[in-house]
Coordinates of C-alpha atoms in Angstrom, one line a residue:
X1 CA 0.0 0.0 0.0
X2 CA 1.3 3.5 -0.8
X3 CA 0.3 7.0 -1.5
X4 CA -0.7 7.3 -5.1
X5 CA -1.2 10.8 -6.4
X6 CA -2.4 12.0 -9.7
X7 CA -1.9 15.3 -11.6
X8 CA 1.4 17.1 -11.0
X9 CA 2.4 14.6 -8.3
X10 CA 4.6 11.7 -9.4
X11 CA 3.8 8.2 -8.2
X12 CA 6.5 6.9 -5.9
X13 CA 7.8 3.4 -6.6
X14 CA 8.7 1.0 -3.8
X15 CA 12.4 0.6 -2.8
X16 CA 14.1 -2.7 -3.0
X17 CA 12.5 -5.0 -0.5
X18 CA 9.0 -3.7 -1.2
X19 CA 8.9 -1.0 1.6
X20 CA 8.5 2.6 0.8
X21 CA 9.5 5.6 2.8
X22 CA 7.0 8.4 3.2
X23 CA 7.4 11.8 4.9
X24 CA 4.6 13.9 6.2
X25 CA 5.2 17.5 7.4
X26 CA 2.7 18.6 10.1
X27 CA 3.0 22.3 10.9
X28 CA 1.9 23.1 14.5
X29 CA 1.5 26.5 16.0
X30 CA 1.3 25.5 19.7
X31 CA -2.5 25.6 19.9
X32 CA -5.1 22.8 20.2
X33 CA -6.6 24.0 16.9
X34 CA -3.2 23.6 15.3
X35 CA -3.0 20.0 16.6
X36 CA -6.3 19.0 15.0
X37 CA -4.5 17.3 12.1
X38 CA -2.6 14.9 14.4
X39 CA -5.4 12.4 14.8
X40 CA -5.8 12.2 11.0
X41 CA -2.1 11.6 10.6
X42 CA -2.2 8.9 13.3
X43 CA -5.1 7.2 11.4
X44 CA -3.2 7.4 8.1
X45 CA -0.1 6.0 9.7
X46 CA -2.0 3.1 11.2
X47 CA -3.5 2.2 7.8
X48 CA -0.2 2.3 6.0
X49 CA 2.0 0.6 8.6
X50 CA 3.9 -1.7 8.5
X51 CA 4.1 -1.8 4.7
X52 CA 5.2 1.8 4.5
X53 CA 7.9 3.4 6.7
X54 CA 6.6 6.8 7.6
X55 CA 8.5 9.7 9.1
X56 CA 6.4 12.5 10.5
X57 CA 8.1 15.9 10.7
X58 CA 6.5 18.2 13.3
X59 CA 7.3 21.8 12.3
X60 CA 6.8 25.0 14.3
X61 CA 7.6 28.2 12.6
X62 CA 8.6 31.1 14.9
X63 CA 8.2 34.7 13.9
X64 CA 11.4 36.6 13.6
X65 CA 9.4 39.6 14.9
X66 CA 10.3 41.1 18.1
X67 CA 8.7 41.9 21.4
X68 CA 6.3 44.9 21.2
X69 CA 7.1 47.7 23.6
X70 CA 5.2 50.8 24.3
X71 CA 6.8 54.1 25.0
X72 CA 4.5 57.1 25.4
X73 CA 2.4 57.4 22.3
X74 CA 4.7 55.4 20.0
X75 CA 4.8 51.7 19.7
X76 CA 8.2 50.2 18.9
X77 CA 9.6 46.7 18.6
X78 CA 12.6 45.4 20.5
X79 CA 14.3 42.5 18.7
X80 CA 14.7 39.3 20.6
X81 CA 18.2 38.8 22.0
X82 CA 20.1 35.7 20.9
X83 CA 19.5 34.1 24.3
X84 CA 15.8 34.8 24.1
X85 CA 15.6 33.2 20.7
X86 CA 17.5 30.1 22.0
X87 CA 15.0 29.8 24.8
X88 CA 12.0 30.2 22.5
X89 CA 13.4 27.6 20.1
X90 CA 14.0 25.2 22.9
X91 CA 10.5 25.7 24.2
X92 CA 9.2 25.1 20.7
X93 CA 11.3 21.9 20.3
X94 CA 10.1 20.6 23.7
X95 CA 6.4 21.3 22.6
X96 CA 6.9 19.4 19.3
X97 CA 8.5 16.4 21.0
X98 CA 5.6 16.2 23.4
X99 CA 3.1 16.6 20.6
X100 CA 4.7 13.7 18.8
X101 CA 4.6 11.2 21.7
X102 CA 1.4 9.4 20.6
X103 CA 2.9 8.8 17.2
X104 CA 6.3 7.6 18.7
X105 CA 4.4 5.1 20.9
X106 CA 3.0 3.6 17.7
X107 CA 6.6 3.2 16.3
X108 CA 6.5 6.1 14.0
X109 CA 9.7 8.1 13.5
X110 CA 8.9 11.7 14.6
X111 CA 11.3 14.6 14.0
X112 CA 10.9 18.0 15.6
X113 CA 11.9 20.9 13.4
X114 CA 11.8 24.6 14.3
X115 CA 12.1 27.3 11.6
X116 CA 12.2 31.1 11.8
X117 CA 10.4 33.2 9.2
X118 CA 7.2 33.6 7.4
X119 CA 5.0 30.6 8.4
X120 CA 3.7 29.7 4.9
X121 CA 7.1 30.1 3.2
X122 CA 8.9 28.0 5.9
X123 CA 6.2 25.2 5.7
X124 CA 6.6 24.9 1.9
X125 CA 10.4 25.2 2.1
X126 CA 10.6 22.5 4.7
X127 CA 8.3 20.2 2.7
X128 CA 10.4 20.7 -0.4
X129 CA 13.8 20.3 1.4
X130 CA 12.6 17.1 3.1
X131 CA 11.1 15.6 -0.1
X132 CA 7.8 15.3 1.8
X133 CA 5.0 13.3 0.3
X134 CA 2.3 15.3 2.1
X135 CA 1.7 18.3 4.3
X136 CA -1.1 17.8 6.9
X137 CA -2.3 20.9 8.6
X138 CA -5.4 22.3 10.3
X139 CA -7.1 25.5 9.6
X140 CA -8.6 27.8 12.3
X141 CA -11.8 28.0 10.2
X142 CA -12.0 31.8 10.2
X143 CA -14.2 33.4 7.7
X144 CA -15.3 36.9 6.7
X145 CA -13.7 39.9 8.4
X146 CA -11.6 37.8 10.8
X147 CA -10.1 35.9 7.9
X148 CA -9.4 39.1 6.0
X149 CA -7.8 40.7 9.0
X150 CA -5.7 37.8 10.2
X151 CA -5.1 36.0 6.9
X152 CA -4.7 32.3 6.8
X153 CA -1.4 30.4 6.8
X154 CA -3.3 27.4 5.3
X155 CA -4.5 29.5 2.4
X156 CA -1.1 30.8 1.7
X157 CA 0.4 27.3 1.8
X158 CA -2.2 26.1 -0.6
X159 CA -1.4 29.0 -3.0
X160 CA 2.4 28.4 -2.8
X161 CA 2.6 24.7 -3.0
X162 CA 1.7 22.9 -6.3
X163 CA 3.6 19.7 -6.1
X164 CA 3.0 18.2 -2.7
X165 CA -0.5 17.1 -1.6
X166 CA -1.9 18.9 1.3
X167 CA -4.4 17.4 3.8
X168 CA -6.4 20.3 5.4
X169 CA -8.4 19.5 8.5
X170 CA -10.9 22.0 9.9
X171 CA -10.5 22.2 13.6
X172 CA -13.5 21.3 15.7
X173 CA -15.4 24.3 17.2

């Protein structure tokens, strides 16, 4: 059993020995809504194992932005120090490792990866660099003015990525 994609996505052939390797990138933002895709990934993994060796890459993208500060009437931004960024990255890695425990208990290889930059750009970049077979992510399900005001990382990933299939899960309300 293997992923079989049509359109722009090439079909992957099994390696010698009949097993195939698959990589699924799962972007997480630290929220329960962001984790909504994990049960679907677990279900997919359980259906494909043991014929297919799957690696799940849990990715958290941190903003390079800085800490907002207020001084009088003006709002300014103070860049994170190197030490602060190291602490933030460690906290993100710890979170990703914890989020991947259920998959690890099922024998899945789980890798935690932290990137810094624009979320949609970094998600697509990581998926391409890792030769991912799929991106699985949730959407906050915003609509109307809220969606216009805040945008949607999921929408931007869908617009940027044309070669890798994307599983989009709407988070429960």
